[in-house]
Coordinates of C-alpha atoms in Angstrom, one line a residue:
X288 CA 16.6 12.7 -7.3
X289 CA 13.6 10.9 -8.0
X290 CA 12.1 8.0 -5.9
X291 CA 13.5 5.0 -7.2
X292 CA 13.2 1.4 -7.1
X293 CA 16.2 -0.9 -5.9
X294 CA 16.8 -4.3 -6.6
X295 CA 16.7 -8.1 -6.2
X296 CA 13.8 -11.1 -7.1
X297 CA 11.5 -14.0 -7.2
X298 CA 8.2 -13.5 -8.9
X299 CA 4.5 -15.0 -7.5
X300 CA 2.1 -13.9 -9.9
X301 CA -1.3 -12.6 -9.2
X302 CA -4.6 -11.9 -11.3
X303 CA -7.2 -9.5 -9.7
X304 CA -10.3 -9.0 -11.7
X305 CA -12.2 -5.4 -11.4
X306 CA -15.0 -5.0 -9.2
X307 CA -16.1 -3.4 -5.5
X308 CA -17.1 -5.6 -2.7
X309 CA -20.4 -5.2 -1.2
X310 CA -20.1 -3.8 2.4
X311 CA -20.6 -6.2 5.6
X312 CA -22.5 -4.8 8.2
X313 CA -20.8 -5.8 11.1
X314 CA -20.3 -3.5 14.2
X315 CA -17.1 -2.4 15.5
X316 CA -16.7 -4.2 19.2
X317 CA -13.3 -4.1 20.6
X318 CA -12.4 -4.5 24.4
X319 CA -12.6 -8.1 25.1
X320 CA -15.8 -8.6 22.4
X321 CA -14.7 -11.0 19.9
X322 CA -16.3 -9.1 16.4
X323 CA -14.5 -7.7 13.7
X324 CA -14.6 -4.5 11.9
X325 CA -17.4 -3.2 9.2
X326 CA -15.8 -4.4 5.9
X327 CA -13.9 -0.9 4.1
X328 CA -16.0 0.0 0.9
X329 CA -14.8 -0.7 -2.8
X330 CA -12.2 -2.9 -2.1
X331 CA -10.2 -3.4 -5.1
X332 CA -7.1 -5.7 -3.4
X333 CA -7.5 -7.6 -0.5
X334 CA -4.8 -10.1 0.5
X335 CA -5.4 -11.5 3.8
X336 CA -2.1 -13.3 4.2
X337 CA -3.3 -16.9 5.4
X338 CA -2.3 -19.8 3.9
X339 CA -6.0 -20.7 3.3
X340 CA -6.0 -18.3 0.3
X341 CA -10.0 -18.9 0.3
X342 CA -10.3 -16.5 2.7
X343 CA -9.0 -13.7 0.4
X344 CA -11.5 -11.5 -1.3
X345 CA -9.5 -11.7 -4.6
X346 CA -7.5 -15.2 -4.4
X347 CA -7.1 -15.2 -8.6
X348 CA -6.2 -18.3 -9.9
X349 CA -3.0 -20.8 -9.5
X350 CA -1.4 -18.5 -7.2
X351 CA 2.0 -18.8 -5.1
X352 CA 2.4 -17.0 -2.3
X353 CA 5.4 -15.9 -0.4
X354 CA 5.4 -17.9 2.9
X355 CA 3.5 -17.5 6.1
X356 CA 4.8 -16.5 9.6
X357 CA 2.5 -14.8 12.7
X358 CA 0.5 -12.1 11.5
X359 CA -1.7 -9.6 13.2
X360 CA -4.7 -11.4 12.1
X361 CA -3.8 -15.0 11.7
X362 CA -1.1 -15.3 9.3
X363 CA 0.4 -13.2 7.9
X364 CA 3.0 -12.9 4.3
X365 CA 6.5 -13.4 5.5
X366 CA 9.3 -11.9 2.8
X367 CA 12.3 -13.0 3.1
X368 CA 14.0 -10.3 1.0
X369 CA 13.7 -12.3 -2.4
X370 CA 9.9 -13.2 -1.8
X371 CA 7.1 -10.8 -4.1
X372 CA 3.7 -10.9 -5.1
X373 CA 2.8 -9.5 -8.5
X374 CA -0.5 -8.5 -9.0
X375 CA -1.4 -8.5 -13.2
X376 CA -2.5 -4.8 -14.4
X377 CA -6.1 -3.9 -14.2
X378 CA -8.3 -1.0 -15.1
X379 CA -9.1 -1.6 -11.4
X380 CA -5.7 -0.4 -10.6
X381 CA -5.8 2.4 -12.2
X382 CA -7.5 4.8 -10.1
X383 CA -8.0 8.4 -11.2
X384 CA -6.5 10.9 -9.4
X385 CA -9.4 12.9 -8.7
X386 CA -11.7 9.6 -7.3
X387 CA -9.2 9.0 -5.2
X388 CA -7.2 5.5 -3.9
X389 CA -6.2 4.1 -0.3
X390 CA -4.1 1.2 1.0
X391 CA -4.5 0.0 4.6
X392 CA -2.4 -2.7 6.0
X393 CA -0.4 -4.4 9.2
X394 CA 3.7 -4.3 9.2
X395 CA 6.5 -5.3 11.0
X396 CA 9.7 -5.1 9.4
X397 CA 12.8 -7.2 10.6
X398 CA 15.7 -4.7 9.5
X399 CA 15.6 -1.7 8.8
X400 CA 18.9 0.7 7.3
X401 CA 17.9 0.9 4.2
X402 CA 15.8 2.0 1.5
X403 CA 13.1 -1.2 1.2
X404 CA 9.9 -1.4 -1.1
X405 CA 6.5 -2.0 0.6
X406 CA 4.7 -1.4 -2.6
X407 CA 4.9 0.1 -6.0
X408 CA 2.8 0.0 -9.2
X409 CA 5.5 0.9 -12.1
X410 CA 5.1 3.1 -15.4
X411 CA 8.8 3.0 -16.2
X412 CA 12.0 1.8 -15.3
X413 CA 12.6 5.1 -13.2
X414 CA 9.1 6.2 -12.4
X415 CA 5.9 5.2 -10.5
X416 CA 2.5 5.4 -10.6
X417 CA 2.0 5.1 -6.9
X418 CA 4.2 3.3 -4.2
X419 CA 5.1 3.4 -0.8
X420 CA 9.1 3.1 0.7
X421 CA 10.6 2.7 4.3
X422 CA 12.6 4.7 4.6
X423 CA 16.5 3.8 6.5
X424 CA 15.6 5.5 9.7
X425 CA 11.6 4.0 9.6
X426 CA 10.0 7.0 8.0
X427 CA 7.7 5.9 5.3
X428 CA 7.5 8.0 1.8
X429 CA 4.3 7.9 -0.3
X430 CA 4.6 9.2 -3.8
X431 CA 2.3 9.4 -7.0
X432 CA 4.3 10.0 -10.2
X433 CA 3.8 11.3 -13.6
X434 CA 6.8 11.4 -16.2
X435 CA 5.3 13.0 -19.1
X436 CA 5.3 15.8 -16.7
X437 CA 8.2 15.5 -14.5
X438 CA 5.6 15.3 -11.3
X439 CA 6.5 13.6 -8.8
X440 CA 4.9 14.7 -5.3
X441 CA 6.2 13.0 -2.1
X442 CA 4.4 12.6 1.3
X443 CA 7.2 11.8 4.3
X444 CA 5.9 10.5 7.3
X445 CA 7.5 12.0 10.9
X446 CA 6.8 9.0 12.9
X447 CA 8.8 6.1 12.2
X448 CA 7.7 2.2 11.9
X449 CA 9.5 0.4 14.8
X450 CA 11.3 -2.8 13.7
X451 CA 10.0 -6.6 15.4
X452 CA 6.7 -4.7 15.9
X453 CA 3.6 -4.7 14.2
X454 CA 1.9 -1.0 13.2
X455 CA -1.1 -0.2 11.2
X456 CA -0.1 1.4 7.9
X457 CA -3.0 3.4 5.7
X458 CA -1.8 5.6 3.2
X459 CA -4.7 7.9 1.1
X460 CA -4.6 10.1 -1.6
X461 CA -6.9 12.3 -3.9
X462 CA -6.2 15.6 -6.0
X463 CA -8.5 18.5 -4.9
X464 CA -6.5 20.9 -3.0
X465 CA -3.3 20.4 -5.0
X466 CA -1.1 20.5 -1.5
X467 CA -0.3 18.6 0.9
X468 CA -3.4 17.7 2.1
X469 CA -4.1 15.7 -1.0
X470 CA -2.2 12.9 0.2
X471 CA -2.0 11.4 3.9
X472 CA -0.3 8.7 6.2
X473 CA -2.1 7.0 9.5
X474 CA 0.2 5.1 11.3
X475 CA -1.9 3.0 14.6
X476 CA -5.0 4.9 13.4
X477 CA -3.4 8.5 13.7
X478 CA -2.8 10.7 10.8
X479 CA 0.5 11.6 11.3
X480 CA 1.9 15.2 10.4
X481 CA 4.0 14.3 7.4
X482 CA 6.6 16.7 5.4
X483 CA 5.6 17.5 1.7
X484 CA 7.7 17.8 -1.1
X485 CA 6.1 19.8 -4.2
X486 CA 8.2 18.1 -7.2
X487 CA 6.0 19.8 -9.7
X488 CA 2.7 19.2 -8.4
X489 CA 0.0 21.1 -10.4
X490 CA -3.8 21.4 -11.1
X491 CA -2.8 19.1 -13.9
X492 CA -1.5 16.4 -12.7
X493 CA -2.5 13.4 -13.4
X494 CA -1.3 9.5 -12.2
X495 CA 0.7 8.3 -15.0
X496 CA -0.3 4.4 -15.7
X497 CA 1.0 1.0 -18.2
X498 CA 0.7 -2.2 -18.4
X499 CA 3.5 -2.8 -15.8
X500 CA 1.9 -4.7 -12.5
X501 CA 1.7 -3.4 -8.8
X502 CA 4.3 -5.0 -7.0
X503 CA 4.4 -5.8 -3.2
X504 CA 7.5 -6.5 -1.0
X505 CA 9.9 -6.5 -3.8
X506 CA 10.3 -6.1 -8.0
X507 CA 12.3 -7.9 -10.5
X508 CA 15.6 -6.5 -11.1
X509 CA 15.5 -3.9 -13.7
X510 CA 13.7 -1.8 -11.8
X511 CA 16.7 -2.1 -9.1
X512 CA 14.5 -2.2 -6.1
X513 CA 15.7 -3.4 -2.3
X514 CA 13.8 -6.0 -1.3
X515 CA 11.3 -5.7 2.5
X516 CA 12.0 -8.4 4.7
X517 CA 9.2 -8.8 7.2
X518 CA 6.4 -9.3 7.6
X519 CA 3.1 -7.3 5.7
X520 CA -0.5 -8.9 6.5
X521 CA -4.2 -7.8 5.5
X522 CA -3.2 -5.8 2.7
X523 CA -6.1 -3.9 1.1
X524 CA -6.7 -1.6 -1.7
X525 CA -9.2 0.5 -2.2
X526 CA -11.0 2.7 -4.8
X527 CA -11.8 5.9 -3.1
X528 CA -10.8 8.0 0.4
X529 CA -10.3 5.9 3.7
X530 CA -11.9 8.2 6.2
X531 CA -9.7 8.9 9.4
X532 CA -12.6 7.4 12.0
X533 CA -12.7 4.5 9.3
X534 CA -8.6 4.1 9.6
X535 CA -8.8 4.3 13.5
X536 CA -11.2 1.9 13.6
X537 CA -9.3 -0.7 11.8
X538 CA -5.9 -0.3 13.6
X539 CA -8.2 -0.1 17.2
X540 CA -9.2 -3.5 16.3
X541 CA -5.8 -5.4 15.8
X542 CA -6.1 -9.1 15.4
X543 CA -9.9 -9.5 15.1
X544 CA -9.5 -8.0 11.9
X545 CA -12.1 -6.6 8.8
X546 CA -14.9 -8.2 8.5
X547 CA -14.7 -10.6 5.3
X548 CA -17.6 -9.7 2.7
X549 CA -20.1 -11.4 1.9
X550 CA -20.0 -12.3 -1.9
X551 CA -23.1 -11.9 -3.7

């Protein structure tokens, strides 16, 4: 059965133009020393969760967020299991397999039990382009999809997310081996040893992409998604590999966060 999406709504629509964001060079001081992490390279989202939405990289235009509760860096986006953000298709979104794409990001879920949508960017009612699922039991399951070719490869994460707590999520992916290695999942800053699922994963494959936008927390109802409820803060997106010294240094940071880049 493919990875589907549940259900449920309430729409907060979000433009994100393309471009990178020029690195910071700050230097990685945990233990007690208040400075925040080297900002990650070619950042194509990044949605800090504040209520100040000046402090995001990409705060669009005439935005509404879901609410705020406690994040791990300041606030963070509270859904309340009809609460989204929409984020308007881009050729920035559309990463090619072989370049690569990441996500990094803090969680802490409220319920778990059930199937729930962290994020997803859609290329047809019953397919994805790319997404990430909680799984009932706390797994999380990363997929890229392509329909014209019935592909749809799955990586399954063995550690499980703990609910009421906050973990580091960062999810990575690039086709060059054509295995399971393509594709990974750091959870605290550890790359954890996930199960793969083939699903018709070839030397071919490519991402399948539309116009359709790249959802977060929930979708509108014809794609029948289940709706997160929690809390997700300092979401990022990112064009390219996330290193596994680059992951670990973000989640051994915790709340003194990425360093915010300096726009040119």
């Amino acid at each position: 059965m493919k990875q589907k999406i549940f259900w449920l709504v309430v729409v907060v629509m979000m433009s994100i133009s393309s471009c990178s964001v020029p690195k910071h060079e700050g230097v990685v001081k945990v233990d007690g020393v208040s400075e925040c992490v080297s900002a990650v390279d070619d950042v194509v989202v990044w949605l800090s969760g504040n209520s100040n939405q000046a402090s995001d990289v990409y705060p669009g235009v005439g935005n509404t967020f879901p609410g705020s509760r406690s994040g791990m860096v300041g606030d963070g986006y509270n859904f309340n299991g009809i609460s989204m953000i929409t984020i308007n298709d881009s050729a920035s979104l559309r990463q090619e397999s072989e370049q690569g794409l990441s996500f990094d990001f803090w969680i802490k879920p409220d319920f778990l039990g059930t199937t729930r949508i962290l994020f997803a960017k859609i290329h047809d009612i019953n397919w994805i382009s790319y997404g990430l699922f909680l799984l009932p039991d706390g797994r999380l399951s990363w997929t890229v999809q392509n329909k014209d070719t019935d592909s749809w490869p799955r990586w399954i994460s063995i550690v499980r997310l703990p609910k009421e707590r906050f973990s580091h999520v960062a999810i990575t992916y690039k086709k060059e081996w054509i295995n399971a290695s393509d594709g990974a999942i750091f959870i605290d800053g550890k790359q954890d040893q996930v199960s793969f699922e083939v699903r018709n994963y070839t030397k071919s494959f490519r991402i399948k992409y539309d116009s359709t936008p790249l959802f977060i927390g929930n979708a509108p109802d014809e794609y029948k998604p289940r709706s997160f409820r929690g809390v997700i803060d300092e979401f990022r997106f990112s064009s390219g590999v996330l290193q596994p010294n680059e992951v670990k240094s973000i989640a051994d940071a915790r709340s003194l966060g990425v360093c915010k880049p300096v726009q040119p």
